[in-house]
Short mmCIF file of C-alpha atoms in Angstrom, two decimals:
data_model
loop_
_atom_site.label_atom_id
_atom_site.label_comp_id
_atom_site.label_asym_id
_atom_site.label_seq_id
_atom_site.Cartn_x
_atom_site.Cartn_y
_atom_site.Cartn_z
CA UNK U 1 99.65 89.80 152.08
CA UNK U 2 103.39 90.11 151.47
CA UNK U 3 103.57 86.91 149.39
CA UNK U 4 100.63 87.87 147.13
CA UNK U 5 102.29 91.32 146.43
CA UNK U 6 105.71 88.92 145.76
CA UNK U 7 103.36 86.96 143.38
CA UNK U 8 101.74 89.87 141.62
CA UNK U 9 105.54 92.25 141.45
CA UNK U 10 106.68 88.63 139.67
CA UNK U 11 103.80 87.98 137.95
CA UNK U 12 104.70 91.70 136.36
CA UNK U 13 108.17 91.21 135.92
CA UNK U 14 108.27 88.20 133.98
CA UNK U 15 104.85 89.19 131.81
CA UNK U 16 105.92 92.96 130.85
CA UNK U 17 107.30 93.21 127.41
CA UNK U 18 110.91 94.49 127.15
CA UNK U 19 111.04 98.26 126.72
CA UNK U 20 112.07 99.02 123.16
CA UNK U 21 115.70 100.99 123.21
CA UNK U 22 116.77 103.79 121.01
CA UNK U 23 120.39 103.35 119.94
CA UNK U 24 121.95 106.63 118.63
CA UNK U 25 125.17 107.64 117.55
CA UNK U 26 128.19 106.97 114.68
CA UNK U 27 127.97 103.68 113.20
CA UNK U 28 130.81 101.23 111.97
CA UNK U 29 129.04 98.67 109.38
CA UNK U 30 129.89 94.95 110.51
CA UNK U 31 128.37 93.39 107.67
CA UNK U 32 125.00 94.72 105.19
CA UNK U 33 122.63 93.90 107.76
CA UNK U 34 124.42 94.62 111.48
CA UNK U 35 126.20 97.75 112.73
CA UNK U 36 127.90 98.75 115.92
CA UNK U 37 126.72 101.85 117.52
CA UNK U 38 128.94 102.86 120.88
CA UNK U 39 129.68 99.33 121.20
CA UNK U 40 125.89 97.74 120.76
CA UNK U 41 125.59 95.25 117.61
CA UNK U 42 122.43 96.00 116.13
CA UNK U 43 121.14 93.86 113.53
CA UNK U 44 118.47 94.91 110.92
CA UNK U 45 115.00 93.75 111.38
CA UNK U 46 113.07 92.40 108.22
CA UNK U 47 116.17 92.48 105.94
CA UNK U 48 118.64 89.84 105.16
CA UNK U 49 122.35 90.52 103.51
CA UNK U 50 125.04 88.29 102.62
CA UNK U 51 127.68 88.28 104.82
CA UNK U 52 131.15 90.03 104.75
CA UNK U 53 133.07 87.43 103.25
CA UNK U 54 130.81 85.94 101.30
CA UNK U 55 130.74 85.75 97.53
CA UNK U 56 127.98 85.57 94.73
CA UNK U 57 128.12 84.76 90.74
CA UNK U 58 127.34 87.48 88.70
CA UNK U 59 124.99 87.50 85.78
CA UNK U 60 127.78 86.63 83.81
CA UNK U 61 129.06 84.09 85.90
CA UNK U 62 132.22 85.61 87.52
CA UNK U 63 132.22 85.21 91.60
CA UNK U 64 132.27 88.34 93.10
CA UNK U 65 132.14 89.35 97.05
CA UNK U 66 129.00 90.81 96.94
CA UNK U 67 128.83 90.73 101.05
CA UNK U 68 131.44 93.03 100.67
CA UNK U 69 129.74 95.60 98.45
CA UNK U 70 126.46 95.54 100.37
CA UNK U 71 128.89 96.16 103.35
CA UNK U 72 130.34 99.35 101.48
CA UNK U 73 127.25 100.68 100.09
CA UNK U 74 125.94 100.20 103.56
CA UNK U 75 129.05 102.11 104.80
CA UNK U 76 128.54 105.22 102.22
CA UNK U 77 125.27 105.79 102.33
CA UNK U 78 125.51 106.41 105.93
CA UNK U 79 129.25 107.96 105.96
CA UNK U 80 129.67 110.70 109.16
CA UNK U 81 125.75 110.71 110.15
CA UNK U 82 124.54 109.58 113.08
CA UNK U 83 122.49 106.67 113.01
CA UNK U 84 119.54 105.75 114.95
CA UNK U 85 118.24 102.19 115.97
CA UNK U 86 114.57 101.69 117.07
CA UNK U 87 114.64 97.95 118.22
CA UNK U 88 111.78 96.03 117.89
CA UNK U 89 113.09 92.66 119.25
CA UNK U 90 116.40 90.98 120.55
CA UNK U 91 118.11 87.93 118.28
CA UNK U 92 119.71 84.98 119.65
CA UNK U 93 123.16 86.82 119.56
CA UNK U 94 121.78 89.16 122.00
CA UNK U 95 121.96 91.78 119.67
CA UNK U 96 119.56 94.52 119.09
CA UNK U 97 116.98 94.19 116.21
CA UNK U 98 116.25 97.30 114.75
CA UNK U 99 114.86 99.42 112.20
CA UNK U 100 117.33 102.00 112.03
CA UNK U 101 117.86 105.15 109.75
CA UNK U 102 120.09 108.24 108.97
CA UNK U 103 119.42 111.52 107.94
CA UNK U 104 115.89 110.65 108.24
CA UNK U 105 115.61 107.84 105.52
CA UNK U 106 114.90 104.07 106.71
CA UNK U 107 118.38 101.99 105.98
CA UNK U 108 116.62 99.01 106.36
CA UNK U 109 114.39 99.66 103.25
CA UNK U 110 117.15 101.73 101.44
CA UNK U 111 119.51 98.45 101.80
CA UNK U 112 116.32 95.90 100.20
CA UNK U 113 115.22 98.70 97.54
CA UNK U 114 118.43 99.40 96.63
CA UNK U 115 118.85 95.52 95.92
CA UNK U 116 122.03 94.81 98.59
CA UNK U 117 119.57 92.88 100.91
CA UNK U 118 116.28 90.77 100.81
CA UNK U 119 113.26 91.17 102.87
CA UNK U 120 113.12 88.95 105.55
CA UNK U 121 110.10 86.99 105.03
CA UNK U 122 110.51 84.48 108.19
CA UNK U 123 110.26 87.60 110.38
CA UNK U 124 108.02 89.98 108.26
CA UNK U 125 107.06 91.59 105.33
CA UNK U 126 107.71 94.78 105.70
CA UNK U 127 110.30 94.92 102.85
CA UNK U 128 108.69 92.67 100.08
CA UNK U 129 107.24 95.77 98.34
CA UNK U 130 111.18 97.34 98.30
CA UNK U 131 112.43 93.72 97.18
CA UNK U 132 110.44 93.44 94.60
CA UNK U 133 110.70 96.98 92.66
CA UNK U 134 114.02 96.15 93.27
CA UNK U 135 114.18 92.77 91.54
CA UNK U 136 112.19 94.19 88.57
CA UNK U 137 114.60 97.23 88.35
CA UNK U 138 117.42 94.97 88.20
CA UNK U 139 119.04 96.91 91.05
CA UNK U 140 122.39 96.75 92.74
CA UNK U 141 125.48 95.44 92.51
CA UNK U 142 124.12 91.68 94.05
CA UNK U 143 121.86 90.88 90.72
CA UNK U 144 119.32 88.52 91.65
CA UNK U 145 121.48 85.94 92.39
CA UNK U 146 121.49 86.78 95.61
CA UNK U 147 118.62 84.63 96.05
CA UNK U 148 120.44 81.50 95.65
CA UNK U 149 123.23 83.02 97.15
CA UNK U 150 121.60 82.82 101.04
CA UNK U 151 119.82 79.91 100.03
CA UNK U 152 116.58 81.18 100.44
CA UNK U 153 115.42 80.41 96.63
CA UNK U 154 112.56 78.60 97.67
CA UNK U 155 111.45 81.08 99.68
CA UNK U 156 111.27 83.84 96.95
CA UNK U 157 109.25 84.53 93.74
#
């Protein structure tokens, strides 16, 4: 009797899908796609940015850091609001994955629509719709050749 309720409190353990968290609170922008909220990384689901340091070639063919500006639009657009983190899974950094918004509107979107970031597609498409009004607007500072820029031209119209 005890070992089959061992078995089946086991059984549940290692079967039960991990709770989903809520972080909430101020938000300091590591890069355009991960934030740190009371010391919890929390990277975006769907949504892929260039890094910090990284730099792209404008449509006229200057370099640029356009990691940087997706970091600072990132950073503006949230400014003193809280910011709240729904995750929806856990990376290989350990860090949250999250859809996460402030003052009510989804960052996560706002970032791809806005043309800073590109959906995802290897872990959804929940942002193609954004990514693409936002490649036929010709929006944000990145241009389009952001899609070279990650190397994920191949996987992008």
């Amino acid at each position: 009797m005890i070992q089959t309720s061992v078995a089946l409190a086991t059984f549940l353990l290692c079967t039960t899908p991990v709770l989903a968290e809520t972080v909430v609170g101020r938000a300091s922008v590591i890069d355009g796609d991960t934030l740190e909220i009371r010391g919890t990384r929390v990277r975006f689901h769907g949504v892929d940015a260039p890094e910090s340091a990284q730099t792209c070639q404008s449509l006229d063919g200057k370099a640029y850091r356009c990691g940087q500006r997706a970091a600072l639009a990132l950073s503006d657009k949230i400014g003193t609001s809280n910011v709240s983190c729904v995750q929806k899974d856990i990376d290989r950094y350990q860090r949250i994955v999250a859809v996460c918004s402030a003052k009510g509107e989804d960052l996560n979107a706002w970032l791809v629509q806005e043309g800073y970031a590109l959906a995802y597609r290897q872990y959804g498409a929940d942002y193609v719709p954004q990514e693409t009004a936002a490649k036929n607007a010709r929006r944000g500072h990145l241009g389009w050749h952001l899609y070279t820029a990650l190397g994920l031209a191949q996987g992008h119209p």
